PDB file of C-alpha atoms in Angstrom:
ATOM      1  CA  MET P 281      -7.297 -14.109 -16.370  1.00  0.00           C
ATOM      2  CA  LEU P 282     -10.404 -13.815 -14.788  1.00  0.00           C
ATOM      3  CA  VAL P 283     -12.392 -10.351 -15.198  1.00  0.00           C
ATOM      4  CA  ASP P 284     -15.857  -9.782 -12.456  1.00  0.00           C
ATOM      5  CA  LEU P 285     -18.018  -8.436 -14.183  1.00  0.00           C
ATOM      6  CA  GLY P 286     -19.860  -7.473 -10.490  1.00  0.00           C
ATOM      7  CA  HIS P 287     -17.665  -5.567 -10.238  1.00  0.00           C
ATOM      8  CA  PHE P 288     -16.058  -3.738 -13.453  1.00  0.00           C
ATOM      9  CA  THR P 289     -17.344  -0.168 -13.259  1.00  0.00           C
ATOM     10  CA  PRO P 290     -15.479   1.846 -16.707  1.00  0.00           C
ATOM     11  CA  GLY P 291     -17.867   4.545 -16.488  1.00  0.00           C
ATOM     12  CA  LEU P 292     -17.026   5.705 -12.029  1.00  0.00           C
ATOM     13  CA  SER P 293     -13.624   4.370 -12.663  1.00  0.00           C
ATOM     14  CA  LEU P 294     -13.402   7.260 -16.238  1.00  0.00           C
ATOM     15  CA  THR P 295     -15.184   9.310 -13.185  1.00  0.00           C
ATOM     16  CA  GLY P 296     -13.367   9.337 -11.210  1.00  0.00           C
ATOM     17  CA  GLY P 297     -10.035   9.841 -12.850  1.00  0.00           C
ATOM     18  CA  LEU P 298     -11.398  13.092 -14.922  1.00  0.00           C
ATOM     19  CA  LEU P 299     -12.926  13.962 -11.451  1.00  0.00           C
ATOM     20  CA  ILE P 300      -8.649  13.601  -9.738  1.00  0.00           C
ATOM     21  CA  GLY P 301      -7.871  15.242 -12.882  1.00  0.00           C
ATOM     22  CA  ALA P 302      -9.962  17.841 -12.536  1.00  0.00           C
ATOM     23  CA  ALA P 303      -9.598  18.354  -9.045  1.00  0.00           C
ATOM     24  CA  ALA P 304      -5.502  17.891  -8.909  1.00  0.00           C
ATOM     25  CA  ALA P 305      -5.931  20.893 -12.613  1.00  0.00           C
ATOM     26  CA  VAL P 306      -7.397  23.335 -10.645  1.00  0.00           C
ATOM     27  CA  LEU P 307      -5.582  22.830  -7.124  1.00  0.00           C
ATOM     28  CA  ILE P 308      -1.948  23.999  -9.197  1.00  0.00           C
ATOM     29  CA  LEU P 309      -4.165  26.489 -11.457  1.00  0.00           C
ATOM     30  CA  PHE P 310      -5.193  28.720  -8.651  1.00  0.00           C
ATOM     31  CA  ASN P 311      -2.506  28.104  -6.020  1.00  0.00           C
ATOM     32  CA  GLY P 312       0.811  26.546  -7.604  1.00  0.00           C
ATOM     33  CA  ARG P 313       0.884  24.055  -5.816  1.00  0.00           C
ATOM     34  CA  VAL P 314       0.425  19.761  -6.285  1.00  0.00           C
ATOM     35  CA  ALA P 315      -2.048  18.030  -4.970  1.00  0.00           C
ATOM     36  CA  GLY P 316       0.578  15.360  -3.718  1.00  0.00           C
ATOM     37  CA  ILE P 317      -0.908  14.425  -0.485  1.00  0.00           C
ATOM     38  CA  SER P 318       1.551  13.255   1.277  1.00  0.00           C
ATOM     39  CA  GLY P 319       2.871  16.998   0.690  1.00  0.00           C
ATOM     40  CA  ILE P 320      -0.366  18.357   1.530  1.00  0.00           C
ATOM     41  CA  PHE P 321      -0.504  17.060   5.253  1.00  0.00           C
ATOM     42  CA  GLY P 322       3.256  17.016   5.534  1.00  0.00           C
ATOM     43  CA  GLY P 323       2.562  20.837   5.315  1.00  0.00           C
ATOM     44  CA  LEU P 324       0.172  20.499   8.125  1.00  0.00           C
ATOM     45  CA  LEU P 325       3.330  19.587  10.321  1.00  0.00           C
ATOM     46  CA  ASN P 326       5.867  21.739   9.044  1.00  0.00           C
ATOM     47  CA  TRP P 327       6.351  25.463  11.537  1.00  0.00           C
ATOM     48  CA  PRO P 328       5.785  28.156   9.886  1.00  0.00           C
ATOM     49  CA  ARG P 329       2.166  27.431   8.915  1.00  0.00           C
ATOM     50  CA  ASP P 330       0.505  29.635   7.183  1.00  0.00           C
ATOM     51  CA  ASP P 331      -1.749  28.194   4.320  1.00  0.00           C
ATOM     52  CA  VAL P 332      -3.693  25.854   6.833  1.00  0.00           C
ATOM     53  CA  THR P 333      -7.436  26.423   4.945  1.00  0.00           C
ATOM     54  CA  TRP P 334      -7.111  24.852   1.410  1.00  0.00           C
ATOM     55  CA  ARG P 335      -4.448  21.956   2.733  1.00  0.00           C
ATOM     56  CA  LEU P 336      -7.524  21.512   5.436  1.00  0.00           C
ATOM     57  CA  ALA P 337     -10.244  21.900   3.434  1.00  0.00           C
ATOM     58  CA  PHE P 338      -8.662  19.281   0.574  1.00  0.00           C
ATOM     59  CA  LEU P 339      -7.899  16.524   3.274  1.00  0.00           C
ATOM     60  CA  ALA P 340     -11.256  17.249   4.287  1.00  0.00           C
ATOM     61  CA  GLY P 341     -13.334  16.045   1.077  1.00  0.00           C
ATOM     62  CA  LEU P 342     -10.711  13.630   0.996  1.00  0.00           C
ATOM     63  CA  VAL P 343     -11.876  11.916   4.141  1.00  0.00           C
ATOM     64  CA  GLY P 344     -15.291  13.527   3.170  1.00  0.00           C
ATOM     65  CA  ALA P 345     -16.351  12.757   0.236  1.00  0.00           C
ATOM     66  CA  PRO P 346     -16.974   8.527   1.077  1.00  0.00           C
ATOM     67  CA  VAL P 347     -19.165  10.060   3.776  1.00  0.00           C
ATOM     68  CA  ILE P 348     -20.948  12.061   1.346  1.00  0.00           C
ATOM     69  CA  ALA P 349     -21.103   8.508  -1.221  1.00  0.00           C
ATOM     70  CA  ALA P 350     -22.567   5.986   2.353  1.00  0.00           C
ATOM     71  CA  LEU P 351     -25.322   8.738   2.405  1.00  0.00           C
ATOM     72  CA  LEU P 352     -26.172   9.040  -1.436  1.00  0.00           C
ATOM     73  CA  GLY P 353     -26.097   4.769  -1.185  1.00  0.00           C
ATOM     74  CA  GLU P 354     -24.440   2.392  -0.751  1.00  0.00           C
ATOM     75  CA  PRO P 355     -21.254   2.327   1.284  1.00  0.00           C
ATOM     76  CA  ALA P 356     -18.081   0.891  -0.168  1.00  0.00           C
ATOM     77  CA  GLN P 357     -17.157  -2.306   1.556  1.00  0.00           C
ATOM     78  CA  ALA P 358     -12.895  -3.080   1.843  1.00  0.00           C
ATOM     79  CA  GLU P 359     -12.284  -6.306   2.686  1.00  0.00           C
ATOM     80  CA  ILE P 360      -8.812  -5.937   4.283  1.00  0.00           C
ATOM     81  CA  GLU P 361      -7.792  -9.327   5.044  1.00  0.00           C
ATOM     82  CA  THR P 362      -4.735  -9.010   7.584  1.00  0.00           C
ATOM     83  CA  SER P 363      -3.885  -8.277  11.068  1.00  0.00           C
ATOM     84  CA  TRP P 364      -3.776  -4.418  12.373  1.00  0.00           C
ATOM     85  CA  GLY P 365      -0.181  -4.445  12.846  1.00  0.00           C
ATOM     86  CA  ALA P 366       0.291  -5.967   9.497  1.00  0.00           C
ATOM     87  CA  ILE P 367      -2.125  -2.529   8.368  1.00  0.00           C
ATOM     88  CA  LEU P 368       0.159  -0.130  10.623  1.00  0.00           C
ATOM     89  CA  ALA P 369       3.768  -1.210   9.221  1.00  0.00           C
ATOM     90  CA  ALA P 370       2.372  -0.559   5.487  1.00  0.00           C
ATOM     91  CA  GLY P 371       1.416   2.606   6.510  1.00  0.00           C
ATOM     92  CA  PHE P 372       4.775   3.045   8.477  1.00  0.00           C
ATOM     93  CA  LEU P 373       6.609   1.599   4.701  1.00  0.00           C
ATOM     94  CA  VAL P 374       4.648   4.287   2.285  1.00  0.00           C
ATOM     95  CA  GLY P 375       5.137   7.057   4.665  1.00  0.00           C
ATOM     96  CA  MET P 376       8.488   6.619   4.858  1.00  0.00           C
ATOM     97  CA  GLY P 377       8.467   5.895   1.024  1.00  0.00           C
ATOM     98  CA  THR P 378       6.407   9.073   0.401  1.00  0.00           C
ATOM     99  CA  ARG P 379       9.955  10.567   2.194  1.00  0.00           C
ATOM    100  CA  TYR P 380      12.602   9.070   0.076  1.00  0.00           C
ATOM    101  CA  ALA P 381      10.758   9.844  -3.159  1.00  0.00           C
ATOM    102  CA  SER P 382       9.715  13.215  -2.433  1.00  0.00           C
ATOM    103  CA  GLY P 383       6.094  12.972  -2.837  1.00  0.00           C
ATOM    104  CA  CYS P 384       3.137   9.826  -2.709  1.00  0.00           C
ATOM    105  CA  THR P 385       1.204   8.070  -5.349  1.00  0.00           C
ATOM    106  CA  SER P 386      -0.494  11.126  -6.291  1.00  0.00           C
ATOM    107  CA  GLY P 387       2.048  13.487  -6.743  1.00  0.00           C
ATOM    108  CA  HIS P 388       4.298  11.952  -8.492  1.00  0.00           C
ATOM    109  CA  GLY P 389       1.564   9.718 -10.786  1.00  0.00           C
ATOM    110  CA  VAL P 390      -0.931  12.259 -11.265  1.00  0.00           C
ATOM    111  CA  CYS P 391       0.806  16.115 -11.042  1.00  0.00           C
ATOM    112  CA  GLY P 392       4.596  15.126 -12.219  1.00  0.00           C
ATOM    113  CA  LEU P 393       3.811  12.589 -14.923  1.00  0.00           C
ATOM    114  CA  SER P 394       1.324  15.103 -16.170  1.00  0.00           C
ATOM    115  CA  ARG P 395       3.921  17.683 -16.322  1.00  0.00           C
ATOM    116  CA  GLY P 396       6.419  15.271 -17.567  1.00  0.00           C
ATOM    117  CA  SER P 397       8.538  15.169 -14.581  1.00  0.00           C
ATOM    118  CA  VAL P 398      11.229  13.046 -15.221  1.00  0.00           C
ATOM    119  CA  ARG P 399      11.815  12.215 -11.599  1.00  0.00           C
ATOM    120  CA  SER P 400       7.713  11.363 -11.233  1.00  0.00           C
ATOM    121  CA  LEU P 401       8.277   8.645 -14.147  1.00  0.00           C
ATOM    122  CA  VAL P 402      11.514   6.873 -12.458  1.00  0.00           C
ATOM    123  CA  ALA P 403       8.481   7.094  -9.147  1.00  0.00           C
ATOM    124  CA  THR P 404       6.045   5.925 -10.481  1.00  0.00           C
ATOM    125  CA  ALA P 405       7.769   3.825 -12.170  1.00  0.00           C
ATOM    126  CA  THR P 406      10.062   1.757  -9.139  1.00  0.00           C
ATOM    127  CA  PHE P 407       6.020   1.861  -6.844  1.00  0.00           C
ATOM    128  CA  MET P 408       4.319   0.649  -9.708  1.00  0.00           C
ATOM    129  CA  SER P 409       7.130  -2.222  -9.914  1.00  0.00           C
ATOM    130  CA  ALA P 410       7.211  -2.861  -6.039  1.00  0.00           C
ATOM    131  CA  GLY P 411       3.130  -3.308  -6.418  1.00  0.00           C
ATOM    132  CA  ILE P 412       3.332  -5.699  -9.272  1.00  0.00           C
ATOM    133  CA  LEU P 413       6.445  -7.856  -7.598  1.00  0.00           C
ATOM    134  CA  THR P 414       4.245  -7.667  -3.803  1.00  0.00           C
ATOM    135  CA  VAL P 415       1.150  -8.992  -5.117  1.00  0.00           C
ATOM    136  CA  PHE P 416       3.018 -11.320  -7.240  1.00  0.00           C
ATOM    137  CA  VAL P 417       5.279 -12.783  -5.039  1.00  0.00           C
ATOM    138  CA  GLN P 418       1.938 -12.798  -1.705  1.00  0.00           C
ATOM    139  CA  ARG P 419      -0.011 -14.545  -4.545  1.00  0.00           C
ATOM    140  CA  HIS P 420       2.225 -17.221  -6.031  1.00  0.00           C
ATOM    141  CA  LEU P 421       4.952 -17.920  -3.433  1.00  0.00           C
ATOM    142  CA  ILE P 422       3.614 -17.547  -0.426  1.00  0.00           C
ATOM    143  CA  GLY P 423      -0.059 -18.405  -1.973  1.00  0.00           C
ATOM    144  CA  GLY P 424      -2.497 -15.589  -0.011  1.00  0.00           C
TER     145      GLY P 424
END
């Protein structure tokens, strides 16, 4: 295995993880809500909507953080080597998966595991295994 030391950022990664954990803890302590992105976004689509303010603020932070980071320094450069059709299909499949799993990676992986949820442990093991298998097939069997 080759580690790209130019992009190896353990300090920034640790800081990001601590901030995500702190944000999840603050949300559940002060609002009684799990910081699962699909649930937060999905709550905006349900009627009646009585808790719109905090949901919009949370989503604004998700969108606004990279914008602020770009203003403060070098913006992140994502290189996605696929078609828009594949991106849309992948997004649709992820959305379906979050419904079947009763939550997304952030809800199960960050909040569910920290609460000791067996359902979240199974969901996290499933999506991690699927991701590992997908990368293996793409890189070694299909050739990417």
